[in-house]
XYZ file of C-alpha atoms in Angstrom:
288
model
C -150.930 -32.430 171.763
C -147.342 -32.445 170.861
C -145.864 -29.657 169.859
C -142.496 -30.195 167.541
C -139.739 -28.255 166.579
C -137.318 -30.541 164.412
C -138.161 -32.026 160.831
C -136.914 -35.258 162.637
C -138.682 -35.219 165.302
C -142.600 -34.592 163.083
C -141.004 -37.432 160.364
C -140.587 -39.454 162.824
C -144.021 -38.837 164.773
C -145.618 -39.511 161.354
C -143.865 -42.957 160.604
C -145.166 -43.978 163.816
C -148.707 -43.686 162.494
C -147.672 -44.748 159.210
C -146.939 -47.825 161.039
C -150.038 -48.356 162.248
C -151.865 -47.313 158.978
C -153.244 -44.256 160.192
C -154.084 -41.506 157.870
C -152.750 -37.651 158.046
C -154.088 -34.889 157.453
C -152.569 -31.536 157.601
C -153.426 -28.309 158.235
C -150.416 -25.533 157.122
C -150.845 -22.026 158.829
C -148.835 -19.145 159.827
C -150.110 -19.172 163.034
C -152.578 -15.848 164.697
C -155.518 -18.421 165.086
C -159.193 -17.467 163.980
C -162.256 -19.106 163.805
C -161.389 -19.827 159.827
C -158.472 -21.619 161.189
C -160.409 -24.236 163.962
C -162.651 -24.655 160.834
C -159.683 -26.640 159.065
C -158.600 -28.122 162.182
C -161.945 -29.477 162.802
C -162.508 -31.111 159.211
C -158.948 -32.445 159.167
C -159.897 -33.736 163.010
C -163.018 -35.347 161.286
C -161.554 -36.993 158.748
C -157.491 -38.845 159.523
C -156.115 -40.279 162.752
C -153.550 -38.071 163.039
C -153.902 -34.145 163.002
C -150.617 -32.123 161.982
C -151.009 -28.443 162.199
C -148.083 -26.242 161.332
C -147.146 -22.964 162.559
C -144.404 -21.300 160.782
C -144.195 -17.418 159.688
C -142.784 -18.206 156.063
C -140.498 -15.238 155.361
C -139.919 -15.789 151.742
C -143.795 -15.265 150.777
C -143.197 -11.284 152.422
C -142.212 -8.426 150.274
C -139.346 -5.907 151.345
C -142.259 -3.348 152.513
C -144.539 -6.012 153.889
C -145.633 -6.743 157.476
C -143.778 -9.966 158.291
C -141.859 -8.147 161.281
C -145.105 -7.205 162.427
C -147.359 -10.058 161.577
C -149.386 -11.258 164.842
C -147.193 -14.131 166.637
C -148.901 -15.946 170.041
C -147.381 -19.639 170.153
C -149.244 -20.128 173.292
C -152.461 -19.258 172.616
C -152.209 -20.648 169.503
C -150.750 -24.012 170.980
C -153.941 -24.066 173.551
C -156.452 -23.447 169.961
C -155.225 -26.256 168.360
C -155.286 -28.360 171.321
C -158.861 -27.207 172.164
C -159.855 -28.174 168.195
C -158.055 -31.812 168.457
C -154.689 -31.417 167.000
C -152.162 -33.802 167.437
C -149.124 -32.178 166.883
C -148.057 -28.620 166.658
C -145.254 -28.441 163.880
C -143.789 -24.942 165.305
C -139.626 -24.790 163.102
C -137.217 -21.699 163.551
C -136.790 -20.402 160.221
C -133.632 -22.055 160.044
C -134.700 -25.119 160.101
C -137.138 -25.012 157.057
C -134.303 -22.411 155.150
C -130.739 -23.636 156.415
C -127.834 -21.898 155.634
C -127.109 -22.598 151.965
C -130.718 -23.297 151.519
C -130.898 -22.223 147.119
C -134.446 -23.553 145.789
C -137.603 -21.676 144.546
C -140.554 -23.395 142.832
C -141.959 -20.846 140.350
C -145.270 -21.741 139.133
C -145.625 -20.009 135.686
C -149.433 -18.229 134.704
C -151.986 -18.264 137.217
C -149.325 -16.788 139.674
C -148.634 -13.903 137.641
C -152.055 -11.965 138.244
C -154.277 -10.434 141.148
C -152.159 -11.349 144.382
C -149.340 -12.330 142.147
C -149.162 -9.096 140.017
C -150.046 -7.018 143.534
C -147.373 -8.551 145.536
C -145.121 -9.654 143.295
C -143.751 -12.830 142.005
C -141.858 -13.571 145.293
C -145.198 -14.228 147.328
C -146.372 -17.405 145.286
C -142.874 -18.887 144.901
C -142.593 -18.437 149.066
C -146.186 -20.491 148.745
C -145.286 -22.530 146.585
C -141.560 -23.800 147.693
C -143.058 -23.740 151.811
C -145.834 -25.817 150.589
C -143.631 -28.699 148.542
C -141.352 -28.973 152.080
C -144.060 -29.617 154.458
C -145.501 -31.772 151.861
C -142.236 -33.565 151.969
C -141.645 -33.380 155.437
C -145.317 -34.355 156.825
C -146.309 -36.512 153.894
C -149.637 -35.918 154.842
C -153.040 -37.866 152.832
C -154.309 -34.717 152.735
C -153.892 -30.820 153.260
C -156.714 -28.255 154.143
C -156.567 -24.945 152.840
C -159.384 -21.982 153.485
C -160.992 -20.583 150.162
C -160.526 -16.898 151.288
C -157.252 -17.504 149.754
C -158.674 -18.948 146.454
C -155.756 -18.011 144.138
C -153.676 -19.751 147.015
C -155.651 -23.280 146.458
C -155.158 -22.879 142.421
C -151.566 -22.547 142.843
C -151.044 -25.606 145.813
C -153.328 -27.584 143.463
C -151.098 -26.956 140.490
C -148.309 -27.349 142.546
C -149.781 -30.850 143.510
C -150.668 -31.980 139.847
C -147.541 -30.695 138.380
C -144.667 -32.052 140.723
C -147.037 -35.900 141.062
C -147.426 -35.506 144.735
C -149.302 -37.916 146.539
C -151.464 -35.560 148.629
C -155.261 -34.711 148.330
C -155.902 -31.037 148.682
C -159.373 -30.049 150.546
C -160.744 -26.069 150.191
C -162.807 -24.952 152.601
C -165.317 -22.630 153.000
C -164.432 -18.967 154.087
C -165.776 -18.607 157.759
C -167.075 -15.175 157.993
C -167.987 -12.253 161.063
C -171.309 -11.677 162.137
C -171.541 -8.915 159.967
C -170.166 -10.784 156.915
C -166.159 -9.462 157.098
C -164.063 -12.892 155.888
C -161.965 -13.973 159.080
C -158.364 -13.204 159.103
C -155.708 -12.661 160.824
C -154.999 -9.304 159.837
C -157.643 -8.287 161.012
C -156.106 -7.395 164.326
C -154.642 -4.234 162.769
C -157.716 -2.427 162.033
C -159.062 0.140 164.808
C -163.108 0.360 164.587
C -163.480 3.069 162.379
C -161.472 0.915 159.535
C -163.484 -2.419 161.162
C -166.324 -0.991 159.785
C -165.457 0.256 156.797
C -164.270 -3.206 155.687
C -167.315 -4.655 155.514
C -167.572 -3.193 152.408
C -165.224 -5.885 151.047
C -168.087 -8.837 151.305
C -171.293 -6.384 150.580
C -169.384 -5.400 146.900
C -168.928 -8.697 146.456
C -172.359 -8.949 147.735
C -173.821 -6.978 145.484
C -172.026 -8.090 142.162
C -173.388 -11.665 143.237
C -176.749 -10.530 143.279
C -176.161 -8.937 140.010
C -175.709 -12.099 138.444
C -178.060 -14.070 140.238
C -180.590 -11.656 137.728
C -179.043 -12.712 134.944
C -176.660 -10.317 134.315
C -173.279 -12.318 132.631
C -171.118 -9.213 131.949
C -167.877 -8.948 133.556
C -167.538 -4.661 133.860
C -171.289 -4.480 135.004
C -170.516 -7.173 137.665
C -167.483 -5.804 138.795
C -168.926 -1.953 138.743
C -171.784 -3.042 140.912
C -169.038 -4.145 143.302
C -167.293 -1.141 142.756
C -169.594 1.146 143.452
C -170.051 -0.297 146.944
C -166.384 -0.096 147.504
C -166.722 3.478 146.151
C -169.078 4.340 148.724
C -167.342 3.344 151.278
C -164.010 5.498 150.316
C -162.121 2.143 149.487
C -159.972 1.820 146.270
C -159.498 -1.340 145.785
C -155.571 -2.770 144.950
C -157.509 -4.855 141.981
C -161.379 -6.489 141.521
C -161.639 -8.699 138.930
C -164.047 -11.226 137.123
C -161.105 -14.639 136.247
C -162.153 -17.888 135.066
C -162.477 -19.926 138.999
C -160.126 -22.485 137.851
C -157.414 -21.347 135.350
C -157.462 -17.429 136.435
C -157.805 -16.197 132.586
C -160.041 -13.253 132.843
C -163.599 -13.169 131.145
C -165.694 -10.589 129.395
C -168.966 -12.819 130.518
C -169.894 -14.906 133.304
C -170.634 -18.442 131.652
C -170.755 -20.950 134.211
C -168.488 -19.927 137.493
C -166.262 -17.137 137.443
C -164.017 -16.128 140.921
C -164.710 -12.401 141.636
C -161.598 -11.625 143.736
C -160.711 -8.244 145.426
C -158.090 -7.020 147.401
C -157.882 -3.614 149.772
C -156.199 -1.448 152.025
C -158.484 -0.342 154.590
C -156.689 1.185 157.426
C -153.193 -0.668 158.382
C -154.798 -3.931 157.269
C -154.406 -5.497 153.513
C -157.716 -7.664 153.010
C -158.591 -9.885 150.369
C -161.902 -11.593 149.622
C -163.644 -13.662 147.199
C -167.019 -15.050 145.835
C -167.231 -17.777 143.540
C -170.142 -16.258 140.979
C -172.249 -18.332 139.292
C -174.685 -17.469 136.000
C -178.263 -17.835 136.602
C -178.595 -21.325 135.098
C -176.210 -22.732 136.682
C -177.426 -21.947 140.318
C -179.085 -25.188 140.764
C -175.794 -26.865 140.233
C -174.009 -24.799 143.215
């Protein structure tokens, strides 16, 4: 495994294999490598010649008040987890050189940004997504990108992202890759201490619970989202928002007709977790 620092250097690793009509696939991360992570790694290993993974701490998707000082940074381990899962090359910038000096573009994408993580965080986190996104896109040209489903609004907004600029590049969701005990992988995990480990379990068993709701029948949004509650409730966790939207356009629904994304976000401890089930109405869980 390589493990580039320059835009030249990963264009030009890329054209190589372009060259020899290989396909790419690429993986973008922030780096603090979990099991969800390998997961991508090991589909886009499965599935193109050549396996770009990068590793950059995007700065404009962080708030004022958020963690991006903070935020869990080990190249080296890191470097030896991709290696171990079959990457190619390691696309590991400085800041500067994805933001130069000068640097004056945002991509704003209007409507589905502007609720749940984008009304919680503000506008500023899905325009970092979104404008980081488009320059590895343009930079690694990759066939396709792999993106975990724990960050489901995420996926919405790269795929509109995709469909509304024309770009050439195939975007794969994967599944969320969970803990023994059902918490979804991430990597801020690291900040909580046991007491608040625990306790954020409660995330996936409200979801849970809400799922198995509707696998009665029950189709109405406030009695699937108080059975989630309730669990939350119990567990002393107020959640930052838990709401019933429409799985592909984010609109919110009264009743569950078809799929609807049940999305929730938390502060348990010093960690901020999101989480996500795709529910489905009783007749339609033969087409799952």
């Amino acid at each position: 495994m390589r493990i580039i620092r320059t835009i030249a250097e990963v264009r030009a690793a890329v054209r190589d294999a372009r060259n020899q009509d290989r396909t790419v696939g690429l993986v973008p991360t922030m780096g603090a490598f979990h099991a969800g992570h390998l997961s991508l790694m090991r589909e886009a290993r499965a599935n193109n010649d050549l396996v770009v993974v990068s590793l950059f701490v995007n700065p404009t998707q962080f708030g004022a008040n958020e963690d991006l000082s903070s935020y869990p940074r080990d190249e080296e381990r890191d470097a030896g987890l991709a290696e171990q899962s079959g990457v190619d090359i390691l696309f590991a910038p400085e800041p500067a050189e994805i933001y130069p000096d000068g640097f004056a573009t945002t991509i704003h994408i209007s409507g589905i940004t502007d609720v749940l993580d984008g009304a919680s965080r503000g506008a500023h986190h899905f325009d970092g997504v979104a404008t980081v996104v488009a320059k590895l896109f343009g930079i690694v040209a990759p066939d396709v990108a792999y993106f975990g489903q724990k960050d489901a609004q995420q996926v919405l907004v790269v795929r509109r992202l995709v469909r509304d600029l024309n770009l050439d590049v195939r975007i794969e969701a994967c599944p969320i890759v969970r803990e023994a005990d059902g918490l979804a992988m991430s990597s801020r995990n690291v900040y909580l201490d046991a007491d608040a480990r625990a306790q954020a379990t409660a995330l996936n068993r409200a979801l849970d619970a809400a799922q198995t709701l509707a696998e009665t029948g029950e189709r109405d949004a406030d009695a699937l989202t108080a059975a989630a509650r309730t669990v939350l409730t119990a567990a002393g966790i107020t959640p930052e928002y838990l709401e019933l939207r429409d799985a592909e356009t984010l609109q919110p629904v009264t009743r569950l007709d078809g799929e609807g994304l049940l999305a929730v976000a938390a502060r348990v401890g010093a960690a901020r977790l999101i989480d996500n089930h795709i529910l489905r109405s009783a007749d339609r869980r033969g087409d799952a």
